[in-house]
Tab-separated table of C-alpha atoms and ligand atoms in Angstrom:
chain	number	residue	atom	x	y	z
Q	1	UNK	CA	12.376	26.936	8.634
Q	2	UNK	CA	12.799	23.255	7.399
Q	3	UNK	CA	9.917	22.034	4.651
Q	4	UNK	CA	7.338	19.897	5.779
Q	5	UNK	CA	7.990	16.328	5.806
Q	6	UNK	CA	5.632	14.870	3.473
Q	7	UNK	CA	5.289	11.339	2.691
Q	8	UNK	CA	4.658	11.290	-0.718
Q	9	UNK	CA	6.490	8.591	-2.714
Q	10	UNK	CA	8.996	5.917	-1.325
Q	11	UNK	CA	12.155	7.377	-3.953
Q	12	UNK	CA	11.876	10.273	-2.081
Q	13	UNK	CA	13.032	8.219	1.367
Q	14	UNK	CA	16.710	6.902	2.103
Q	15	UNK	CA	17.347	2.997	2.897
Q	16	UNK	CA	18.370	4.335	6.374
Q	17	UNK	CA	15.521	6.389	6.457
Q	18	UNK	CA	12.394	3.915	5.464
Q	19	UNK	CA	14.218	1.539	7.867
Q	20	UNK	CA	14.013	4.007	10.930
Q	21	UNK	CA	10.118	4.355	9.948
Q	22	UNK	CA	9.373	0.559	10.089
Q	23	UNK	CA	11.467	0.324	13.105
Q	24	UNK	CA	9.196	3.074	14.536
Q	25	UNK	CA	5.886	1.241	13.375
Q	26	UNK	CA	7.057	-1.382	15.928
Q	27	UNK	CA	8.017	0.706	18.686
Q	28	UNK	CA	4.413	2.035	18.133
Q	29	UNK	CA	3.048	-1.703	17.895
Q	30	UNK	CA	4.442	-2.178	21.190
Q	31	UNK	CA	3.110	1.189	22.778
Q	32	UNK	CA	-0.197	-0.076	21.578
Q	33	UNK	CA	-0.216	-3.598	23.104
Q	34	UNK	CA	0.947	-2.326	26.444
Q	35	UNK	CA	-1.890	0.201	26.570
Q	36	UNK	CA	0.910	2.670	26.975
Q	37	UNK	CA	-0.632	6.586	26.164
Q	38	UNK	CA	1.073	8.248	23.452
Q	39	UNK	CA	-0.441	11.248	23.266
Q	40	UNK	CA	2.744	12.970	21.455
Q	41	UNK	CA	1.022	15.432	19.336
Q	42	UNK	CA	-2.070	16.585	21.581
Q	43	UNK	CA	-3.223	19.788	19.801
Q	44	UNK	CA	-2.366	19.161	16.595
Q	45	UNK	CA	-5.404	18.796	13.978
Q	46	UNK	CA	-4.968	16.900	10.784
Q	47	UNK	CA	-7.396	16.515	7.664
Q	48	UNK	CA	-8.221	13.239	5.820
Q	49	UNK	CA	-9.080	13.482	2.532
Q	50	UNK	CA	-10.649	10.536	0.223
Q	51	UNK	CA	-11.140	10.466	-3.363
Q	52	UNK	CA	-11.382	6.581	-3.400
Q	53	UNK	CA	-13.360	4.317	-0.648
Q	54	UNK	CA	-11.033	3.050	2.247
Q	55	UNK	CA	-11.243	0.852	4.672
Q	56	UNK	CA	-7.528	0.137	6.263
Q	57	UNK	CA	-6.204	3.478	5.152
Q	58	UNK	CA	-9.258	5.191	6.536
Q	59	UNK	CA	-8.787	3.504	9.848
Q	60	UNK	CA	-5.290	3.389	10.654
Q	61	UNK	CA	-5.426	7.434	9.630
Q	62	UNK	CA	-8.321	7.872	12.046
Q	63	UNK	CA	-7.106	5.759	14.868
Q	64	UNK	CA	-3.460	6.715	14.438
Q	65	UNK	CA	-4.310	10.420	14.703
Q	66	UNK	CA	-6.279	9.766	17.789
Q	67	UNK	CA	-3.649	7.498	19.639
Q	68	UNK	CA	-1.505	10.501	19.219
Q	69	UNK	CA	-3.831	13.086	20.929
Q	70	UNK	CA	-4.683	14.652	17.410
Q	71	UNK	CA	-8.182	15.667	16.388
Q	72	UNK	CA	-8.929	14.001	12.909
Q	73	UNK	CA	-11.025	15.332	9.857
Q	74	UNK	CA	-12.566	13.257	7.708
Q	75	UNK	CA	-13.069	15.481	4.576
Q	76	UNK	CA	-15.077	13.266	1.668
Q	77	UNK	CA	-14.393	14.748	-1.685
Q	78	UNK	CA	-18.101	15.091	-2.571
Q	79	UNK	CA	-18.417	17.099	0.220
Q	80	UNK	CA	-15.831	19.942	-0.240
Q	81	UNK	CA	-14.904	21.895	-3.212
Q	82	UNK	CA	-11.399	20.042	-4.389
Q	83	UNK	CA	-11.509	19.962	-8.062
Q	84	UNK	CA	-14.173	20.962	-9.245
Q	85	UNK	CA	-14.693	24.378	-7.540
Q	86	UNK	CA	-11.653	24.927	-6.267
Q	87	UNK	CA	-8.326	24.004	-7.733
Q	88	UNK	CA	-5.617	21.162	-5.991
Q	89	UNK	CA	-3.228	24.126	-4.848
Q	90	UNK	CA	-5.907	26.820	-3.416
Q	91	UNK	CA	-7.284	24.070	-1.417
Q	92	UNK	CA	-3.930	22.835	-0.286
Q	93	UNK	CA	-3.491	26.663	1.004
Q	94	UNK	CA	-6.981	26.723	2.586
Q	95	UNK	CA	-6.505	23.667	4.230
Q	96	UNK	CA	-3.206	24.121	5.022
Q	97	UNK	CA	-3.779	27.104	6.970
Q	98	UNK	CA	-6.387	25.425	9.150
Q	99	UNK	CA	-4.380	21.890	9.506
Q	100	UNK	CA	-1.087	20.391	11.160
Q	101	UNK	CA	-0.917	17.962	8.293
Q	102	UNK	CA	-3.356	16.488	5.622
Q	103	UNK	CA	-4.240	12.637	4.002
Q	104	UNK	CA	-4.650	12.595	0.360
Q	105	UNK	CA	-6.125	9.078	-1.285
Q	106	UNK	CA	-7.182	9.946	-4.819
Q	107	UNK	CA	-6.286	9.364	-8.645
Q	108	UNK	CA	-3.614	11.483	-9.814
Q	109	UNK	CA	-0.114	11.462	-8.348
Q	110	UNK	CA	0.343	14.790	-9.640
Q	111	UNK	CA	-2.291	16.224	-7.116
Q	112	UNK	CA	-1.135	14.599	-4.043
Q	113	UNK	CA	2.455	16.415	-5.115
Q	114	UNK	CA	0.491	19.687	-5.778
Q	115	UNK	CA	-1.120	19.575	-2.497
Q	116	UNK	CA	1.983	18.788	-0.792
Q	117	UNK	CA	3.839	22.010	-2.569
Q	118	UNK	CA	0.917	24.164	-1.555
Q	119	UNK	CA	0.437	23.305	1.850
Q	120	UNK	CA	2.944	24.577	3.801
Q	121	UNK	CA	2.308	21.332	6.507
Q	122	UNK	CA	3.337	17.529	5.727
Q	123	UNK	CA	0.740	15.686	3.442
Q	124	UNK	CA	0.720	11.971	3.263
Q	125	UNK	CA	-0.184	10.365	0.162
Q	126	UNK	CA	-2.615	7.217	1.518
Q	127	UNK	CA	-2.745	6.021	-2.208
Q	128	UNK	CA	-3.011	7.092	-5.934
Q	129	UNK	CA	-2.960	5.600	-9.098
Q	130	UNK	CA	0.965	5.623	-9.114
Q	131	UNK	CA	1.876	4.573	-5.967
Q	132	UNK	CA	0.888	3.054	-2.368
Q	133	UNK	CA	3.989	4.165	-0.291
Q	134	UNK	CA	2.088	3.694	3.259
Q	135	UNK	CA	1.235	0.423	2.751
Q	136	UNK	CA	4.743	-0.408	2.325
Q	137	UNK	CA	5.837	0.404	5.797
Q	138	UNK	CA	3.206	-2.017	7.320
Q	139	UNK	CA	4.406	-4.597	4.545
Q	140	UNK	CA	7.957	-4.692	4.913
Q	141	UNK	CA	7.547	-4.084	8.866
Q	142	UNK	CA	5.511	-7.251	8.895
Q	143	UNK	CA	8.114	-9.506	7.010
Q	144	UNK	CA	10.649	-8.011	9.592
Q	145	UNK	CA	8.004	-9.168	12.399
Q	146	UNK	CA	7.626	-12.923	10.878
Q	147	UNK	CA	11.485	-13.391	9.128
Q	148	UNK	CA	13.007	-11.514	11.554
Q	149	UNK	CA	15.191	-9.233	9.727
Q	150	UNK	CA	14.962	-8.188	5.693
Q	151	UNK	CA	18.258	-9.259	4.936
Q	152	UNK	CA	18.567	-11.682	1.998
Q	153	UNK	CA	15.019	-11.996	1.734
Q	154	UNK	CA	13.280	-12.896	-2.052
Q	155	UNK	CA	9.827	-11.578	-2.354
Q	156	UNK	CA	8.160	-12.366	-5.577
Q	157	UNK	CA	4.609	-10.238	-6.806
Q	158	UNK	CA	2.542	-11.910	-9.210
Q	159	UNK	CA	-0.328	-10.615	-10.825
Q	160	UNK	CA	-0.896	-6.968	-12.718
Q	161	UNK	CA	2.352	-5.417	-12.580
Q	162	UNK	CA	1.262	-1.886	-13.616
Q	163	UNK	CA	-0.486	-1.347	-10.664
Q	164	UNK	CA	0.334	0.887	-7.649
Q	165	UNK	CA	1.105	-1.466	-5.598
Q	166	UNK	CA	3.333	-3.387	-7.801
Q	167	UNK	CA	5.146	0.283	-8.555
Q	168	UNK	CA	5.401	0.728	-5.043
Q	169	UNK	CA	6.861	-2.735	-3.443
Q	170	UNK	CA	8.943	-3.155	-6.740
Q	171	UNK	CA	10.805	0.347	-5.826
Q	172	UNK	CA	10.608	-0.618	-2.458
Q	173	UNK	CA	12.339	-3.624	-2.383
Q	174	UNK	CA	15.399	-2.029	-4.303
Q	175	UNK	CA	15.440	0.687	-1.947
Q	176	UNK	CA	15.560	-1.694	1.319
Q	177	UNK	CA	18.319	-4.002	-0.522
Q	178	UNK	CA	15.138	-6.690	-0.865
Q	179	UNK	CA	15.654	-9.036	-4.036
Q	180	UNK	CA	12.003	-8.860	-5.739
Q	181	UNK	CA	10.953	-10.411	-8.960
Q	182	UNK	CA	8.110	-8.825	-10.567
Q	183	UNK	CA	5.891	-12.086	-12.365
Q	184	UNK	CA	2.960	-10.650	-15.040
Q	185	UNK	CA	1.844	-10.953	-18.524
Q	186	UNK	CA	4.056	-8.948	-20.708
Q	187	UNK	CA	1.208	-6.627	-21.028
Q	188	UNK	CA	1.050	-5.926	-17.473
Q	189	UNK	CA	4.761	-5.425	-16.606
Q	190	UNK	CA	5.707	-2.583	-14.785
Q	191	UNK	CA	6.123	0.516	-17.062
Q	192	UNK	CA	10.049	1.261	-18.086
Q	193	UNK	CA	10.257	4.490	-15.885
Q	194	UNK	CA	9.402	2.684	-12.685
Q	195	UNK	CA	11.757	-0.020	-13.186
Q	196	UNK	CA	14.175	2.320	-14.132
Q	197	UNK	CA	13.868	4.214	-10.741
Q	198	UNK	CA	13.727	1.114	-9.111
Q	199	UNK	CA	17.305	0.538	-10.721
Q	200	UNK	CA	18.312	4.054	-9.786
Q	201	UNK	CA	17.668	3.686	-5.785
Q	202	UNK	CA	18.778	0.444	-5.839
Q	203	UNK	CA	20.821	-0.816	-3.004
Q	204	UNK	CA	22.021	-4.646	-3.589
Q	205	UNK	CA	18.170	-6.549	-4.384
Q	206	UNK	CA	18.266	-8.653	-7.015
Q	207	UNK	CA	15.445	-7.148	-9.900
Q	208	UNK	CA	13.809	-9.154	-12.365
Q	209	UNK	CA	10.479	-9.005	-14.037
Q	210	UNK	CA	9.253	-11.852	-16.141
Q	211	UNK	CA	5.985	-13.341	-17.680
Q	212	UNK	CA	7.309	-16.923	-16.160
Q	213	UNK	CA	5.490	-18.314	-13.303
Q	214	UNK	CA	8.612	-20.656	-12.166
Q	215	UNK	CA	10.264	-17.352	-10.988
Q	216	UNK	CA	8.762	-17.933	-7.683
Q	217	UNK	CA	11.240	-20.479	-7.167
Q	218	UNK	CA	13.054	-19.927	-4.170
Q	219	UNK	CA	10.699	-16.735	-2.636
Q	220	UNK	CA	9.963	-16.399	0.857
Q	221	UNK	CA	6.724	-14.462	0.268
Q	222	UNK	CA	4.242	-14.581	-2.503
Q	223	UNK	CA	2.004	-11.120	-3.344
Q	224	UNK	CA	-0.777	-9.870	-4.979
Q	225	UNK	CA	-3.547	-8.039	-5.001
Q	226	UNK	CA	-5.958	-7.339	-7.575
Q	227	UNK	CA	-6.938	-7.442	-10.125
Q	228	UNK	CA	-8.864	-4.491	-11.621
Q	229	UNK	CA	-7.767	-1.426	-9.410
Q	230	UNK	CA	-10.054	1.641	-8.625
Q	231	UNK	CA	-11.108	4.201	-11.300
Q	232	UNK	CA	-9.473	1.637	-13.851
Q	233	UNK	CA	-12.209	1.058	-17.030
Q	234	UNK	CA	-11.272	-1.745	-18.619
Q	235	UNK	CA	-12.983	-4.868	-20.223
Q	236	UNK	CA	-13.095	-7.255	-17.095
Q	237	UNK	CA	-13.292	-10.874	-19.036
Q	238	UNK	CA	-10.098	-9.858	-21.037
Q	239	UNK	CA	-7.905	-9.327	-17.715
Q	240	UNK	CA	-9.642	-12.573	-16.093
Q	241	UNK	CA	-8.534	-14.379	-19.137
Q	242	UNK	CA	-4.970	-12.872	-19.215
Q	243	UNK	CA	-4.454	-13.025	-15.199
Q	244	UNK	CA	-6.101	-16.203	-14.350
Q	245	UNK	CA	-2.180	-18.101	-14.772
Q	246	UNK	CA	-1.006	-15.676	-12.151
Q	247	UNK	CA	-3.512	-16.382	-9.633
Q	248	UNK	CA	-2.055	-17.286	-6.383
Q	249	UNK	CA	-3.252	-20.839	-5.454
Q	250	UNK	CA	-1.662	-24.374	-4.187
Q	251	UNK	CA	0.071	-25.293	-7.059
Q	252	UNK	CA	1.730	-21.788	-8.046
Q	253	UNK	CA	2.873	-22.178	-4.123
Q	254	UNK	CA	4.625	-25.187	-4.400
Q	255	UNK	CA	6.458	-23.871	-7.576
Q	256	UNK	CA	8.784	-21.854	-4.733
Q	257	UNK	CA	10.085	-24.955	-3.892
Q	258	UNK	CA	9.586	-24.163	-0.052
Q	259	UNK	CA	7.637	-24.743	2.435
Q	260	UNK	CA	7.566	-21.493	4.639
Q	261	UNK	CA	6.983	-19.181	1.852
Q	262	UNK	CA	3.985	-16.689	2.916
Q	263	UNK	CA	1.880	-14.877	0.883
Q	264	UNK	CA	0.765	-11.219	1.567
Q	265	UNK	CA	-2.072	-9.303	0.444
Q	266	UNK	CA	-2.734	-5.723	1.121
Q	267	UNK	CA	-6.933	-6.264	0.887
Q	268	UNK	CA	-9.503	-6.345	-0.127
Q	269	UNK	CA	-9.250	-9.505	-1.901
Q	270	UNK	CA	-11.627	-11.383	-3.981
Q	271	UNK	CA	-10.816	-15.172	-2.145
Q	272	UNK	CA	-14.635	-16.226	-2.521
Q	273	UNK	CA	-18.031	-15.115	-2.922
Q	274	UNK	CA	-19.091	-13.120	-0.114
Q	275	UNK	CA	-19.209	-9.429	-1.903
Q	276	UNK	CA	-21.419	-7.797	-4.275
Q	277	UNK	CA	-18.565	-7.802	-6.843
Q	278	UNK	CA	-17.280	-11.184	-5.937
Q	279	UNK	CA	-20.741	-12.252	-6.169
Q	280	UNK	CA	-21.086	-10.834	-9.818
Q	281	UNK	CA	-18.244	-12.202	-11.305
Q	282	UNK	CA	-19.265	-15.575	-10.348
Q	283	UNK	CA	-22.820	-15.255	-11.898
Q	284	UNK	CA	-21.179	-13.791	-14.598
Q	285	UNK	CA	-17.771	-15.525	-15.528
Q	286	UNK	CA	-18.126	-18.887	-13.341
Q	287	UNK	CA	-15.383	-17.800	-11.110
Q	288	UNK	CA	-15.389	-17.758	-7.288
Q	289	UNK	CA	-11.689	-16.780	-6.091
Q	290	UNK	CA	-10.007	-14.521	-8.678
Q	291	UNK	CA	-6.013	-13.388	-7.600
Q	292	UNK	CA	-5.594	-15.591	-4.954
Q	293	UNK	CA	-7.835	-19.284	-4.063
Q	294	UNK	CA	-9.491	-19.388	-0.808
Q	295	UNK	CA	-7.933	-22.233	0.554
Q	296	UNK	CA	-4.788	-20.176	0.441
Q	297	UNK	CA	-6.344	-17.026	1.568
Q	298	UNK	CA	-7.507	-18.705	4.418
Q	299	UNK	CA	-4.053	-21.081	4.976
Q	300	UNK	CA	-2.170	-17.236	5.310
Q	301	UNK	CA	-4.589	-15.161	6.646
Q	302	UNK	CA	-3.140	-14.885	10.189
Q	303	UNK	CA	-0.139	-13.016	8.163
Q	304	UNK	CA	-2.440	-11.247	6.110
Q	305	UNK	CA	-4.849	-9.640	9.116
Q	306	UNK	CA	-1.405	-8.914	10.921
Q	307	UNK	CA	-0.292	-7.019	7.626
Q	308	UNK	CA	-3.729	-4.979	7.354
Q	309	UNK	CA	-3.227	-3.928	11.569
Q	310	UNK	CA	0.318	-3.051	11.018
Q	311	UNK	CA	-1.417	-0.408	8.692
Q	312	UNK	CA	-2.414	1.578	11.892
Q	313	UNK	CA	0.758	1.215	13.274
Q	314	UNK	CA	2.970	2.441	10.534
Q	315	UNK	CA	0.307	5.321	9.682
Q	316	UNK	CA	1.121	6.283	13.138
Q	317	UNK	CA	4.696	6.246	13.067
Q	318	UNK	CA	4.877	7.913	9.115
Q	319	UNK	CA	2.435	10.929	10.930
Q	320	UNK	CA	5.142	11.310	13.848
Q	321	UNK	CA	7.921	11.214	11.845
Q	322	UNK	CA	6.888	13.975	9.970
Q	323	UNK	CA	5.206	16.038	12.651
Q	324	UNK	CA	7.449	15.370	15.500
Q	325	UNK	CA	9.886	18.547	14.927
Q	326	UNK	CA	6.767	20.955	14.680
B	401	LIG	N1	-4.876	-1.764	1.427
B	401	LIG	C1	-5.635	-0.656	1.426
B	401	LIG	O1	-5.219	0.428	1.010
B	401	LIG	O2	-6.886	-0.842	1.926
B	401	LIG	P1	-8.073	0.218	1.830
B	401	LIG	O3	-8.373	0.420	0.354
B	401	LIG	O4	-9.227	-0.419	2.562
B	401	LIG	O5	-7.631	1.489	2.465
């Protein structure tokens, strides 16, 4: 019997392969929009498990499972036993037993890996500290959808470079031949050992990370997100004060040089006021739009919104791939 397909980091996918699963995302994109049933896996049950709050992962998990005739579990952690009564790889054979394939959002890589060696069914990591690999299906299948093919594309992430979705497009990018330029305070640069894998998959992109903001020059999309990530305890002012140059905004824009350059942002975002956090920085450091301005936000949001659907639709075709031979 073949292992179960899990989808646990992008390194462990082929060029070939992570192409296949964002030209599946679209197939299911198009399934969707004609209302056409897809019930492919009626039967099968899976388990979603979150460590972190969610709202895109959450969804697309839910709604994906459904579209494909699944029944879906939403396990919260503070209501089952993972951790702290019951170890990673005991649950992993518990659930396992009961479940075609299981979600995993939490903290430590190491766990979603655990789980996924326990199991005995696919597990799909929907985010730890370390990487993001789902979102990067729905990312690079939207830049297919709005450039039309990947080829000799320049993508460009500025902000904090350590963080899991930096890891994630960085390696990515190499993987998919995608030239990507990594822009962050030195302090924030991605850690040697991810760009060193991103060196070691690499098939053609162009790599570079720098502290320079002119290194947009030339990109076709600008990212970020931002810029404090979940479960991270750090002293808020000094990242403000450190990030604030890297904020996406009109002027950083117009550094690319072009004038169809997008910008991308895998939400939630702090563009303006209207959250309790967003809210509190303001009263507290003055500032209303943190990684990226609102006017911008608002300029790209069309891409952005169509980057947070695709979410559902590559969930859905990462859960088939994996489940389809079963
Ligand atoms: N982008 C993303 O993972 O969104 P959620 O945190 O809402 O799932």
């Amino acid at each position: 019997m073949n292992a179960p397909l899990s989808f646990l980091k992008e390194v462990d996918f082929s060029k070939e392969e992570l192409l296949e699963l964002i030209d599946l995302s679209l197939h299911f994109k198009q399934l969707k929009k004609e209302k056409t049933p897809h019930h492919y896996l009626e039967g099968l049950n899976i388990a979603l498990i979150f460590e972190k709050t969610s709202t895109r992962t959450r969804s697309a998990f839910t709604v994906a499972g459904q579209d494909l005739g699944m029944q879906v579990t939403y396990l919260g952690s503070d209501e089952i036993q993972l951790g702290r009564k019951e170890s990673v790889a005991d649950t992993a054979k518990v659930l396992g037993s009961m479940f075609d394939g299981i979600e995993y959002r939490g903290f430590k890589q190491e766990d979603v890996e655990t789980l996924a060696r326990y199991a005995g069914v696919p597990v799909w990591n929907g985010l730890t500290d370390t990487w993001h690999p789902t979102q990067m299906i729905a990312d690079f299948m939207t830049l297919k959808e709005v450039f039309g093919s990947l080829e000799g594309l320049h993508i460009a992430y500025v902000g904090d470079g350590r963080n899991n979705v930096a890891h994630s497009l960085l390696v990515t990018a190499a993987i998919l031949g995608v030239n990507i330029t990594i822009i962050a305070p030195a302090s924030l640069q991605p850690e040697k050992e991810i760009v060193a894998l991103a060196e070691q998959h690499n098939n053609g992109a162009l790599i570079k990370i720098t502290d320079e903001l002119e290194a947009v020059e030339g990109a076709d999309m600008l990212y970020t997100d931002v810029w404090v990530s979940m479960g991270e305890e750090i002293d808020f002012k000094e990242r403000i004060d450190l990030l604030l140059p890297y904020q996406i905004n009109a002027e950083l824009l117009a550094k690319t040089g072009k004038t169809n350059t997008v910008v991308m942002h895998c939400l939630p975002a702090f563009h303006d006021r209207k959250t309790e956090i967003g809210l509190s920085l303001y009263e507290k450091y003055g500032l209303a739009e943190l990684e990226i301005t609102d006017d911008i936000f608002q300029k790209h949001s069309p891409i952005i919104f169509q980057e947070a659907e695709n979410r559902l639709h590559s969930i859905k075709a990462i859960m088939y791939y994996s489940l389809k031979e079963g």
